[in-house]
Amino acid sequence: MRIAVDAMGGDYAPEQIVAGALDALDSLQDDKILLIGPEARIKELLGDPEVWQNKIIIHNATEVIGMDESPVEALRRKRDSSIAVMAKLAKEGHADVILSAGNTGACVAAAQMRMRPLPGVERPGILVVFPTIHGPLVLCDVGANITPKPSHLHQYAIMAEVYARKILKVENPTVGLISIGQEDAKGTDLIKSTNQRLKDDPSLRFIGNVEPRRMLEKPADIVICDGFAGNIILKLTEGMAESIFKYIFHEFKQQKPELLQHFMPVVEKIYAEHDYTEYGGAPLMGIDGTCIICHGNSDASAIKNAIMVSLKQARAGINEEIAKRLKSLEE
């Protein structure tokens, strides 16, 4: 496999991105990492060629798309940006995977324009894996499509179901739909229509609507929502988890500082189990290829894990099954 990595994407690029690529080398088989960005700077960060020259290929890119830039406009204006060059390599068959911690909108747009959606896929969606006390929960979409149609959400349920079985090894996963209440009559027209579509699909174990407050109790293996709601849920839970840990540390320091050393191992274990870097990145489901979108705060550890996740997904035959399932819907 050839994994194209945007060396200039994210808050800590290029240093942490390059470091993550180097950390992943020992875990690769016959795979190659393609680092996209300014060649001279990347070579400087890579260091001794003896370490990396057989597993890393550098593709020069002179421009960077900023996190605050309009995705489509930036892609058209910055044709030599790391994201544009990365997607072009995939389009031309020189890369099997693309991976970026940069501008999410630009990465999604580049994948859709260059790699194209799978046959039958109307709109790709971003999937994330949430850690819960009852095991991992799959959420889709978290930002690729903020104004979906019921058919889009139906397809997200199918794609997430395939992912849960193939990657997380969940047998016969259950599916829920985010709404303001469990009753079928609750929610917008989009939710009501989607609810009925999911009910009518015998290939899905649909359990009905799920309220956001219950999500971390894992009411279902998979939860589906529009990209706007999903992105808010993702960012709210990330911020809440960070705040809770900070509050716990603050209270122990203020009230019982002598107990902090005994409590630390427990906190560290919980934090590690809920650390987004362990999951690496979020796959853009429905693309003809493999596209992994990483958190903007990704460090070397997150990038390394994202590379390993991307290889696992690319080898799992997910796209072939998604295309087959969607074709059966049309018959």
CSV table of C-alpha atoms in Angstrom, one decimal:
chain,number,residue,atom,x,y,z
A,1,MET,CA,0.0,0.0,0.0
A,2,ARG,CA,1.1,3.6,-0.7
A,3,ILE,CA,-0.1,6.1,2.0
A,4,ALA,CA,0.0,9.7,0.9
A,5,VAL,CA,0.4,12.0,4.0
A,6,ASP,CA,-0.2,15.7,4.0
A,7,ALA,CA,2.9,16.8,5.8
A,8,MET,CA,1.7,20.4,6.0
A,9,GLY,CA,-1.8,19.7,7.6
A,10,GLY,CA,-2.6,20.4,11.3
A,11,ASP,CA,-1.5,22.6,14.2
A,12,TYR,CA,1.9,20.9,14.6
A,13,ALA,CA,2.9,20.5,10.9
A,14,PRO,CA,5.3,19.6,9.5
A,15,GLU,CA,7.3,18.5,12.5
A,16,GLN,CA,4.8,16.2,14.2
A,17,ILE,CA,3.5,14.8,10.9
A,18,VAL,CA,7.0,13.8,9.7
A,19,ALA,CA,7.8,12.4,13.2
A,20,GLY,CA,4.6,10.3,13.0
A,21,ALA,CA,5.6,9.0,9.6
A,22,LEU,CA,9.0,8.0,10.9
A,23,ASP,CA,7.4,6.3,14.0
A,24,ALA,CA,5.2,4.2,11.7
A,25,LEU,CA,8.1,2.8,9.6
A,26,ASP,CA,8.8,-0.2,11.8
A,27,SER,CA,5.1,-1.3,11.6
A,28,LEU,CA,5.0,-1.2,7.8
A,29,GLN,CA,5.4,-4.3,5.6
A,30,ASP,CA,6.0,-3.6,1.9
A,31,ASP,CA,4.1,-0.3,2.3
A,32,LYS,CA,5.4,3.1,1.3
A,33,ILE,CA,4.7,6.5,2.9
A,34,LEU,CA,4.4,9.5,0.5
A,35,LEU,CA,5.1,12.7,2.3
A,36,ILE,CA,3.6,15.7,0.5
A,37,GLY,CA,5.0,19.2,1.2
A,38,PRO,CA,8.2,21.3,0.7
A,39,GLU,CA,10.9,18.8,-0.2
A,40,ALA,CA,13.8,20.5,1.5
A,41,ARG,CA,12.0,21.0,4.8
A,42,ILE,CA,10.8,17.4,4.9
A,43,LYS,CA,14.2,16.0,4.2
A,44,GLU,CA,15.6,18.2,7.0
A,45,LEU,CA,13.1,16.8,9.4
A,46,LEU,CA,13.6,13.2,8.3
A,47,GLY,CA,17.3,13.2,9.1
A,48,ASP,CA,19.5,10.3,8.2
A,49,PRO,CA,18.4,8.9,4.7
A,50,GLU,CA,19.6,5.4,5.8
A,51,VAL,CA,16.6,5.3,8.2
A,52,TRP,CA,13.8,6.2,5.7
A,53,GLN,CA,14.9,6.2,2.1
A,54,ASN,CA,13.5,2.7,1.3
A,55,LYS,CA,10.0,3.4,2.8
A,56,ILE,CA,9.4,7.1,2.4
A,57,ILE,CA,9.0,9.0,-0.9
A,58,ILE,CA,8.8,12.8,-0.9
A,59,HIS,CA,6.5,14.7,-3.3
A,60,ASN,CA,7.1,18.4,-3.4
A,61,ALA,CA,4.2,20.8,-2.8
A,62,THR,CA,4.9,24.5,-2.5
A,63,GLU,CA,1.5,25.7,-1.1
A,64,VAL,CA,-0.6,25.1,2.0
A,65,ILE,CA,-4.3,25.5,2.5
A,66,GLY,CA,-5.0,27.2,5.8
A,67,MET,CA,-7.6,26.0,8.3
A,68,ASP,CA,-9.7,29.2,7.8
A,69,GLU,CA,-9.7,29.2,4.0
A,70,SER,CA,-12.8,28.3,1.9
A,71,PRO,CA,-12.2,24.7,0.8
A,72,VAL,CA,-13.3,24.7,-2.8
A,73,GLU,CA,-11.9,28.1,-3.6
A,74,ALA,CA,-8.6,27.3,-2.0
A,75,LEU,CA,-8.3,24.1,-4.0
A,76,ARG,CA,-8.9,25.9,-7.2
A,77,ARG,CA,-6.5,28.7,-6.4
A,78,LYS,CA,-3.7,26.6,-4.8
A,79,ARG,CA,-3.2,23.8,-7.2
A,80,ASP,CA,0.2,23.0,-5.8
A,81,SER,CA,-1.0,22.8,-2.2
A,82,SER,CA,-0.2,19.6,-0.2
A,83,ILE,CA,-3.9,18.6,-0.1
A,84,ALA,CA,-4.4,19.1,-3.9
A,85,VAL,CA,-1.2,17.2,-4.8
A,86,MET,CA,-2.1,14.4,-2.4
A,87,ALA,CA,-5.5,13.9,-4.0
A,88,LYS,CA,-4.0,14.1,-7.5
A,89,LEU,CA,-1.6,11.3,-6.7
A,90,ALA,CA,-4.6,9.2,-5.6
A,91,LYS,CA,-6.5,10.1,-8.8
A,92,GLU,CA,-3.6,9.1,-11.0
A,93,GLY,CA,-3.2,5.8,-9.2
A,94,HIS,CA,0.0,6.6,-7.4
A,95,ALA,CA,-1.5,6.4,-3.9
A,96,ASP,CA,-3.9,4.0,-2.3
A,97,VAL,CA,-4.6,6.1,0.8
A,98,ILE,CA,-4.7,9.8,1.5
A,99,LEU,CA,-4.3,11.2,5.0
A,100,SER,CA,-4.5,14.8,6.4
A,101,ALA,CA,-4.8,16.7,9.7
A,102,GLY,CA,-5.3,19.9,7.7
A,103,ASN,CA,-8.4,21.7,6.5
A,104,THR,CA,-11.2,19.1,6.7
A,105,GLY,CA,-13.4,20.8,4.2
A,106,ALA,CA,-10.6,21.0,1.6
A,107,CYS,CA,-9.7,17.3,2.2
A,108,VAL,CA,-13.3,16.2,1.8
A,109,ALA,CA,-13.7,18.3,-1.4
A,110,ALA,CA,-10.4,17.1,-2.9
A,111,ALA,CA,-11.3,13.5,-2.2
A,112,GLN,CA,-14.8,13.9,-3.8
A,113,MET,CA,-13.4,15.9,-6.9
A,114,ARG,CA,-10.3,13.7,-7.5
A,115,MET,CA,-11.0,10.3,-6.1
A,116,ARG,CA,-14.7,10.4,-6.7
A,117,PRO,CA,-17.5,8.7,-4.7
A,118,LEU,CA,-18.0,4.9,-4.9
A,119,PRO,CA,-20.7,3.7,-7.3
A,120,GLY,CA,-24.1,4.4,-5.7
A,121,VAL,CA,-22.8,6.8,-3.0
A,122,GLU,CA,-24.6,10.1,-3.2
A,123,ARG,CA,-22.6,12.0,-0.5
A,124,PRO,CA,-19.6,10.7,1.4
A,125,GLY,CA,-19.7,11.0,5.2
A,126,ILE,CA,-17.1,11.2,8.0
A,127,LEU,CA,-17.1,8.4,10.5
A,128,VAL,CA,-15.6,8.5,14.0
A,129,VAL,CA,-15.3,5.9,16.7
A,130,PHE,CA,-16.3,7.0,20.2
A,131,PRO,CA,-14.9,5.2,23.2
A,132,THR,CA,-17.6,4.3,25.8
A,133,ILE,CA,-17.5,2.3,29.0
A,134,HIS,CA,-19.5,-0.4,27.1
A,135,GLY,CA,-17.1,-0.4,24.1
A,136,PRO,CA,-16.6,1.6,20.9
A,137,LEU,CA,-19.5,3.4,19.3
A,138,VAL,CA,-19.5,4.4,15.6
A,139,LEU,CA,-20.9,7.9,14.8
A,140,CYS,CA,-21.5,9.0,11.2
A,141,ASP,CA,-21.6,11.8,9.8
A,142,VAL,CA,-19.5,14.3,11.8
A,143,GLY,CA,-19.0,17.1,9.3
A,144,ALA,CA,-18.8,16.2,5.7
A,145,ASN,CA,-22.5,16.8,4.9
A,146,ILE,CA,-24.4,19.4,7.0
A,147,THR,CA,-27.6,19.4,4.8
A,148,PRO,CA,-28.2,15.7,4.0
A,149,LYS,CA,-31.2,14.0,2.5
A,150,PRO,CA,-32.8,10.9,4.1
A,151,SER,CA,-31.2,8.8,1.4
A,152,HIS,CA,-27.7,10.1,2.5
A,153,LEU,CA,-28.3,9.1,6.1
A,154,HIS,CA,-29.6,5.7,5.0
A,155,GLN,CA,-26.3,5.2,3.1
A,156,TYR,CA,-24.3,6.3,6.1
A,157,ALA,CA,-26.0,3.6,8.2
A,158,ILE,CA,-25.1,1.0,5.6
A,159,MET,CA,-21.5,2.2,5.3
A,160,ALA,CA,-21.1,2.4,9.1
A,161,GLU,CA,-22.5,-1.1,9.5
A,162,VAL,CA,-19.9,-2.4,7.1
A,163,TYR,CA,-17.2,-0.6,8.9
A,164,ALA,CA,-18.3,-1.8,12.4
A,165,ARG,CA,-18.2,-5.4,11.2
A,166,LYS,CA,-15.0,-5.3,9.1
A,167,ILE,CA,-12.9,-3.1,11.3
A,168,LEU,CA,-14.3,-3.3,14.9
A,169,LYS,CA,-15.4,-6.9,14.5
A,170,VAL,CA,-18.9,-6.3,15.8
A,171,GLU,CA,-21.2,-9.1,14.8
A,172,ASN,CA,-24.6,-7.9,13.5
A,173,PRO,CA,-24.3,-4.3,14.8
A,174,THR,CA,-27.3,-2.3,15.9
A,175,VAL,CA,-28.1,1.1,14.4
A,176,GLY,CA,-29.7,4.2,16.1
A,177,LEU,CA,-30.7,7.6,14.7
A,178,ILE,CA,-30.0,10.8,16.7
A,179,SER,CA,-33.1,12.8,17.5
A,180,ILE,CA,-34.7,14.9,20.3
A,181,GLY,CA,-36.7,12.0,21.6
A,182,GLN,CA,-37.0,8.2,21.3
A,183,GLU,CA,-40.5,8.4,19.8
A,184,ASP,CA,-40.8,8.0,16.1
A,185,ALA,CA,-42.9,11.1,15.9
A,186,LYS,CA,-40.1,13.3,17.4
A,187,GLY,CA,-37.6,15.2,15.2
A,188,THR,CA,-37.5,17.1,12.0
A,189,ASP,CA,-39.0,15.9,8.7
A,190,LEU,CA,-35.5,14.7,7.8
A,191,ILE,CA,-35.3,12.5,10.9
A,192,LYS,CA,-38.9,11.2,10.5
A,193,SER,CA,-38.3,10.2,6.9
A,194,THR,CA,-34.9,8.7,7.7
A,195,ASN,CA,-36.4,6.7,10.6
A,196,GLN,CA,-38.9,5.1,8.2
A,197,ARG,CA,-36.2,4.3,5.6
A,198,LEU,CA,-34.0,2.6,8.2
A,199,LYS,CA,-37.0,0.7,9.5
A,200,ASP,CA,-37.8,-0.6,6.0
A,201,ASP,CA,-34.3,-1.9,5.4
A,202,PRO,CA,-34.1,-5.5,6.5
A,203,SER,CA,-30.3,-5.6,6.2
A,204,LEU,CA,-30.0,-3.2,9.2
A,205,ARG,CA,-30.8,-3.9,12.9
A,206,PHE,CA,-32.4,-0.5,13.5
A,207,ILE,CA,-33.4,0.2,17.1
A,208,GLY,CA,-35.0,3.6,16.5
A,209,ASN,CA,-34.2,7.1,17.7
A,210,VAL,CA,-31.5,7.8,20.2
A,211,GLU,CA,-31.3,10.9,22.4
A,212,PRO,CA,-27.8,12.5,22.5
A,213,ARG,CA,-27.7,12.3,26.3
A,214,ARG,CA,-27.8,8.5,26.1
A,215,MET,CA,-25.1,8.2,23.4
A,216,LEU,CA,-22.2,7.5,25.6
A,217,GLU,CA,-24.2,4.7,27.3
A,218,LYS,CA,-23.9,3.0,23.9
A,219,PRO,CA,-27.6,2.4,23.1
A,220,ALA,CA,-26.5,1.1,19.7
A,221,ASP,CA,-23.3,0.1,18.1
A,222,ILE,CA,-23.8,2.7,15.4
A,223,VAL,CA,-25.4,6.2,15.6
A,224,ILE,CA,-26.4,8.2,12.5
A,225,CYS,CA,-26.9,11.9,12.2
A,226,ASP,CA,-26.4,14.9,9.9
A,227,GLY,CA,-22.9,16.4,9.7
A,228,PHE,CA,-23.9,19.6,11.6
A,229,ALA,CA,-25.2,17.8,14.6
A,230,GLY,CA,-22.4,15.2,14.5
A,231,ASN,CA,-19.7,17.8,14.5
A,232,ILE,CA,-21.3,19.6,17.5
A,233,ILE,CA,-21.5,16.3,19.3
A,234,LEU,CA,-17.9,15.5,18.5
A,235,LYS,CA,-16.5,18.8,19.7
A,236,LEU,CA,-18.8,19.1,22.7
A,237,THR,CA,-17.7,15.6,24.0
A,238,GLU,CA,-14.0,16.3,23.4
A,239,GLY,CA,-14.2,19.6,25.3
A,240,MET,CA,-16.3,18.1,28.1
A,241,ALA,CA,-13.9,15.2,28.6
A,242,GLU,CA,-10.9,17.6,28.8
A,243,SER,CA,-12.8,19.9,31.2
A,244,ILE,CA,-13.8,17.0,33.5
A,245,PHE,CA,-10.2,15.7,33.8
A,246,LYS,CA,-9.0,19.3,34.5
A,247,TYR,CA,-11.7,19.7,37.2
A,248,ILE,CA,-10.8,16.4,38.9
A,249,PHE,CA,-7.1,17.4,39.0
A,250,HIS,CA,-8.0,20.9,40.4
A,251,GLU,CA,-10.2,19.5,43.1
A,252,PHE,CA,-7.7,16.9,44.2
A,253,LYS,CA,-4.9,19.5,44.4
A,254,GLN,CA,-7.2,21.8,46.4
A,255,GLN,CA,-8.8,19.3,48.7
A,256,LYS,CA,-6.7,16.1,48.9
A,257,PRO,CA,-3.3,16.7,47.3
A,258,GLU,CA,-1.8,13.7,49.2
A,259,LEU,CA,-4.3,11.3,47.4
A,260,LEU,CA,-3.4,12.5,43.9
A,261,GLN,CA,-0.5,10.1,43.5
A,262,HIS,CA,-2.8,7.2,44.3
A,263,PHE,CA,-5.5,8.5,42.0
A,264,MET,CA,-3.2,9.2,39.0
A,265,PRO,CA,-2.9,5.7,37.6
A,266,VAL,CA,-6.8,5.4,37.4
A,267,VAL,CA,-7.1,8.8,35.7
A,268,GLU,CA,-4.3,8.0,33.2
A,269,LYS,CA,-6.0,4.7,32.4
A,270,ILE,CA,-9.3,6.3,31.8
A,271,TYR,CA,-7.8,9.1,29.8
A,272,ALA,CA,-5.8,6.7,27.6
A,273,GLU,CA,-9.0,4.7,26.8
A,274,HIS,CA,-10.7,7.9,25.8
A,275,ASP,CA,-7.8,9.5,23.9
A,276,TYR,CA,-8.7,10.3,20.3
A,277,THR,CA,-5.1,9.9,19.2
A,278,GLU,CA,-5.4,6.1,19.9
A,279,TYR,CA,-8.0,5.9,17.0
A,280,GLY,CA,-5.7,7.9,14.7
A,281,GLY,CA,-8.2,9.5,12.3
A,282,ALA,CA,-11.7,9.5,10.9
A,283,PRO,CA,-12.4,7.7,7.6
A,284,LEU,CA,-14.3,9.5,4.9
A,285,MET,CA,-16.7,6.8,4.0
A,286,GLY,CA,-18.0,6.4,0.4
A,287,ILE,CA,-14.9,7.5,-1.4
A,288,ASP,CA,-13.3,5.3,-4.1
A,289,GLY,CA,-10.2,4.7,-2.2
A,290,THR,CA,-9.2,5.3,1.5
A,291,CYS,CA,-9.2,8.8,2.9
A,292,ILE,CA,-8.4,9.5,6.6
A,293,ILE,CA,-9.1,12.8,8.2
A,294,CYS,CA,-7.1,13.5,11.4
A,295,HIS,CA,-7.7,15.9,14.2
A,296,GLY,CA,-6.1,19.3,13.8
A,297,ASN,CA,-4.3,18.8,17.1
A,298,SER,CA,-2.8,15.5,15.9
A,299,ASP,CA,0.7,14.8,17.2
A,300,ALA,CA,3.2,12.2,16.1
A,301,SER,CA,1.4,9.4,18.0
A,302,ALA,CA,-1.9,10.3,16.3
A,303,ILE,CA,-0.4,10.4,12.9
A,304,LYS,CA,1.3,7.0,13.4
A,305,ASN,CA,-2.0,5.5,14.6
A,306,ALA,CA,-3.8,7.0,11.6
A,307,ILE,CA,-1.4,5.5,9.2
A,308,MET,CA,-1.9,2.0,10.8
A,309,VAL,CA,-5.7,2.5,10.8
A,310,SER,CA,-5.7,3.5,7.1
A,311,LEU,CA,-3.8,0.4,6.1
A,312,LYS,CA,-6.2,-1.8,8.1
A,313,GLN,CA,-9.2,-0.1,6.3
A,314,ALA,CA,-7.6,-0.3,2.9
A,315,ARG,CA,-7.0,-4.0,3.2
A,316,ALA,CA,-10.4,-4.9,4.7
A,317,GLY,CA,-12.5,-4.9,1.5
A,318,ILE,CA,-14.9,-2.3,2.9
A,319,ASN,CA,-15.4,-0.4,-0.3
A,320,GLU,CA,-16.3,-3.5,-2.3
A,321,GLU,CA,-19.0,-4.5,0.2
A,322,ILE,CA,-20.4,-1.0,0.4
A,323,ALA,CA,-20.8,-0.8,-3.4
A,324,LYS,CA,-22.4,-4.3,-3.4
A,325,ARG,CA,-24.9,-3.3,-0.6
A,326,LEU,CA,-25.8,0.0,-2.3
A,327,LYS,CA,-26.4,-1.8,-5.6
A,328,SER,CA,-28.8,-4.2,-3.9
A,329,LEU,CA,-30.9,-1.2,-2.7
A,330,GLU,CA,-31.5,-0.2,-6.3
A,331,GLU,CA,-32.7,-3.7,-7.4
